[in-house]
Structures are given as structure tokens and as C-alpha cells.
PDB file of C-alpha atoms in Angstrom:
ATOM      1  CA  VAL A   1     161.894  88.550 115.812  1.00 96.00           C
ATOM      2  CA  PHE A   2     163.223  85.287 117.245  1.00 96.00           C
ATOM      3  CA  LEU A   3     166.688  83.971 116.497  1.00 95.00           C
ATOM      4  CA  GLY A   4     167.397  80.264 116.394  1.00 91.00           C
ATOM      5  CA  GLY A   5     170.891  79.118 117.117  1.00 88.00           C
ATOM      6  CA  HIS A   6     173.344  78.182 119.815  1.00 88.00           C
ATOM      7  CA  GLY A   7     176.623  79.445 121.143  1.00 89.00           C
ATOM      8  CA  PRO A   8     177.973  82.763 122.370  1.00 92.00           C
ATOM      9  CA  LYS A   9     177.560  84.653 119.069  1.00 95.00           C
ATOM     10  CA  ALA A  10     173.941  83.559 118.700  1.00 94.00           C
ATOM     11  CA  LEU A  11     173.145  84.648 122.256  1.00 96.00           C
ATOM     12  CA  GLU A  12     174.838  87.997 121.651  1.00 97.00           C
ATOM     13  CA  ARG A  13     172.721  88.549 118.539  1.00 98.00           C
ATOM     14  CA  VAL A  14     169.571  87.662 120.474  1.00 98.00           C
ATOM     15  CA  VAL A  15     170.390  90.286 123.101  1.00 98.00           C
ATOM     16  CA  ASP A  16     171.374  92.927 120.530  1.00 98.00           C
ATOM     17  CA  TYR A  17     168.653  92.497 117.901  1.00 98.00           C
ATOM     18  CA  CYS A  18     165.839  90.140 118.858  1.00 98.00           C
ATOM     19  CA  ASP A  19     162.636  89.819 120.818  1.00 97.00           C
ATOM     20  CA  GLY A  20     163.341  86.203 121.626  1.00 97.00           C
ATOM     21  CA  TRP A  21     165.473  83.116 121.337  1.00 97.00           C
ATOM     22  CA  LEU A  22     164.399  79.859 119.662  1.00 95.00           C
ATOM     23  CA  PRO A  23     166.825  77.097 120.639  1.00 93.00           C
ATOM     24  CA  ILE A  24     166.305  73.534 119.480  1.00 86.00           C
ATOM     25  CA  GLY A  25     165.754  71.507 122.649  1.00 75.00           C
ATOM     26  CA  ALA A  26     167.364  68.301 121.422  1.00 65.00           C
ATOM     27  CA  ARG A  27     170.480  70.089 120.107  1.00 64.00           C
ATOM     28  CA  ALA A  28     170.923  72.714 122.744  1.00 61.00           C
ATOM     29  CA  GLY A  29     173.866  71.223 124.568  1.00 70.00           C
ATOM     30  CA  ASN A  30     173.156  72.453 128.083  1.00 85.00           C
ATOM     31  CA  LEU A  31     170.083  74.568 127.496  1.00 89.00           C
ATOM     32  CA  PHE A  32     169.852  75.631 131.125  1.00 91.00           C
ATOM     33  CA  GLU A  33     173.438  76.929 131.175  1.00 92.00           C
ATOM     34  CA  ASP A  34     172.726  78.795 127.935  1.00 92.00           C
ATOM     35  CA  LEU A  35     169.599  80.357 129.466  1.00 94.00           C
ATOM     36  CA  ALA A  36     171.679  81.610 132.384  1.00 95.00           C
ATOM     37  CA  ALA A  37     174.331  82.921 129.971  1.00 95.00           C
ATOM     38  CA  LEU A  38     171.648  84.708 127.926  1.00 96.00           C
ATOM     39  CA  ARG A  39     170.281  86.448 131.013  1.00 97.00           C
ATOM     40  CA  LYS A  40     173.750  87.392 132.235  1.00 97.00           C
ATOM     41  CA  LEU A  41     174.709  88.794 128.837  1.00 98.00           C
ATOM     42  CA  ALA A  42     171.483  90.801 128.632  1.00 98.00           C
ATOM     43  CA  THR A  43     172.126  92.297 132.050  1.00 98.00           C
ATOM     44  CA  GLU A  44     175.734  93.127 131.148  1.00 98.00           C
ATOM     45  CA  LYS A  45     174.528  94.914 127.999  1.00 97.00           C
ATOM     46  CA  GLY A  46     171.900  96.880 129.908  1.00 97.00           C
ATOM     47  CA  ARG A  47     168.898  94.944 128.673  1.00 97.00           C
ATOM     48  CA  ASP A  48     166.260  93.556 130.994  1.00 98.00           C
ATOM     49  CA  PRO A  49     166.402  89.758 130.517  1.00 97.00           C
ATOM     50  CA  LYS A  50     162.630  89.620 130.997  1.00 95.00           C
ATOM     51  CA  THR A  51     162.235  91.381 127.629  1.00 97.00           C
ATOM     52  CA  ILE A  52     163.679  88.319 125.861  1.00 98.00           C
ATOM     53  CA  GLN A  53     161.161  85.548 125.294  1.00 97.00           C
ATOM     54  CA  VAL A  54     162.349  81.965 124.967  1.00 97.00           C
ATOM     55  CA  ALA A  55     160.512  79.332 122.940  1.00 95.00           C
ATOM     56  CA  VAL A  56     162.211  75.926 122.864  1.00 94.00           C
ATOM     57  CA  TYR A  57     161.632  74.086 119.582  1.00 92.00           C
ATOM     58  CA  GLY A  58     161.677  70.303 119.424  1.00 89.00           C
ATOM     59  CA  THR A  59     160.968  69.972 123.109  1.00 88.00           C
ATOM     60  CA  PRO A  60     161.108  66.409 124.421  1.00 87.00           C
ATOM     61  CA  ALA A  61     157.728  65.077 125.546  1.00 88.00           C
ATOM     62  CA  ASP A  62     158.936  64.648 129.105  1.00 89.00           C
ATOM     63  CA  ALA A  63     157.030  66.139 132.047  1.00 90.00           C
ATOM     64  CA  GLU A  64     160.145  66.603 134.190  1.00 91.00           C
ATOM     65  CA  PHE A  65     161.987  68.424 131.404  1.00 88.00           C
ATOM     66  CA  LEU A  66     158.957  70.623 130.749  1.00 90.00           C
ATOM     67  CA  GLN A  67     158.791  71.541 134.427  1.00 90.00           C
ATOM     68  CA  ARG A  68     162.489  72.445 134.363  1.00 90.00           C
ATOM     69  CA  LEU A  69     161.816  74.696 131.372  1.00 91.00           C
ATOM     70  CA  ARG A  70     158.972  76.385 133.216  1.00 90.00           C
ATOM     71  CA  ASP A  71     161.123  76.838 136.305  1.00 91.00           C
ATOM     72  CA  ALA A  72     163.862  78.355 134.127  1.00 91.00           C
ATOM     73  CA  GLY A  73     161.445  80.970 132.782  1.00 91.00           C
ATOM     74  CA  VAL A  74     160.845  79.528 129.308  1.00 93.00           C
ATOM     75  CA  GLN A  75     157.596  80.909 127.885  1.00 92.00           C
ATOM     76  CA  GLN A  76     156.880  78.330 125.171  1.00 92.00           C
ATOM     77  CA  ALA A  77     157.623  74.686 124.492  1.00 90.00           C
ATOM     78  CA  ILE A  78     157.132  73.624 120.886  1.00 92.00           C
ATOM     79  CA  PHE A  79     156.737  69.922 120.161  1.00 91.00           C
ATOM     80  CA  TRP A  80     157.803  68.241 116.946  1.00 89.00           C
ATOM     81  CA  LEU A  81     155.267  66.535 114.707  1.00 91.00           C
ATOM     82  CA  PRO A  82     156.091  64.483 111.638  1.00 93.00           C
ATOM     83  CA  SER A  83     154.540  65.138 108.284  1.00 94.00           C
ATOM     84  CA  ALA A  84     152.570  61.918 108.332  1.00 95.00           C
ATOM     85  CA  GLU A  85     149.141  60.344 108.254  1.00 96.00           C
ATOM     86  CA  ALA A  86     146.661  60.734 111.101  1.00 96.00           C
ATOM     87  CA  ASP A  87     147.458  57.294 112.533  1.00 96.00           C
ATOM     88  CA  LYS A  88     150.991  58.527 113.284  1.00 95.00           C
ATOM     89  CA  VAL A  89     150.205  62.126 114.252  1.00 95.00           C
ATOM     90  CA  LEU A  90     147.100  61.718 116.428  1.00 96.00           C
ATOM     91  CA  PRO A  91     148.767  59.483 119.043  1.00 95.00           C
ATOM     92  CA  LEU A  92     151.557  62.044 119.355  1.00 93.00           C
ATOM     93  CA  LEU A  93     149.030  64.830 119.824  1.00 94.00           C
ATOM     94  CA  ASP A  94     147.336  62.773 122.534  1.00 94.00           C
ATOM     95  CA  ARG A  95     150.688  62.257 124.246  1.00 92.00           C
ATOM     96  CA  TYR A  96     151.449  65.977 124.075  1.00 92.00           C
ATOM     97  CA  ALA A  97     147.965  66.897 125.313  1.00 90.00           C
ATOM     98  CA  ALA A  98     148.521  64.787 128.412  1.00 89.00           C
ATOM     99  CA  LEU A  99     151.505  66.998 129.219  1.00 88.00           C
ATOM    100  CA  LEU A 100     149.610  70.300 128.969  1.00 81.00           C
ATOM    101  CA  PRO A 101     149.501  70.944 132.705  1.00 72.00           C
ATOM    102  CA  THR A 102     153.335  71.114 132.663  1.00 61.00           C
ATOM    103  CA  VAL A 103     153.880  72.949 129.374  1.00 58.00           C
ATOM    104  CA  PRO A 104     155.171  76.496 129.728  1.00 56.00           C
TER     105      PRO A 104
END
């Protein structure tokens, strides 16, 4: 079970009830501060932070950002795709594919 959401209450629920956290990358505020807060909270509550998976939804297609996610211990980066025709979607898939070496 993954919980999407942001803020202290969402992080508390992730630690108490969930297998993972699903923040939205573009809306996360400071995602990296929240990741640190999640790990700290888990430790304070006696839960191993490594038991909480993190999958960032709506990840920007930016190699530097993806590397920062990897360095921060994020297990999955989920890109956004529009519901559109192939001429719109295929170029995005090509762009995302070029980033695969950096995707967590």
C-alpha cells in the first residue's frame, strides 16, 4: 500500500500504515526535506526507514533531478504521459528513454 500526499500527517500515515510513499514530484514542495523527515519519523517510531519504498509520481524529465532522487534513496521515478495520439506520446517516451541510465 502506497500513500500519496504531502505534509506531516501524510508522512505519519505512511510510517504507521503503508509500504511506501507516492509524492507528486512537481507538487512536493521540498521533496528532499520531506524524504529526510520521513526517515527521521520512521526511526523515531521504531520503523526501519529502508522498509518504506518511495516512488515519485510526475517526475520531471531532468537527468540532474533524477540523479538527486537516486542519491536520496528513491526507488522509482514515474513520468507523466498525456492521454494523446502517438505523435505526442512517442517523442515523450523517446525523451524518457534517453534518461534511463539515471532513473532510479
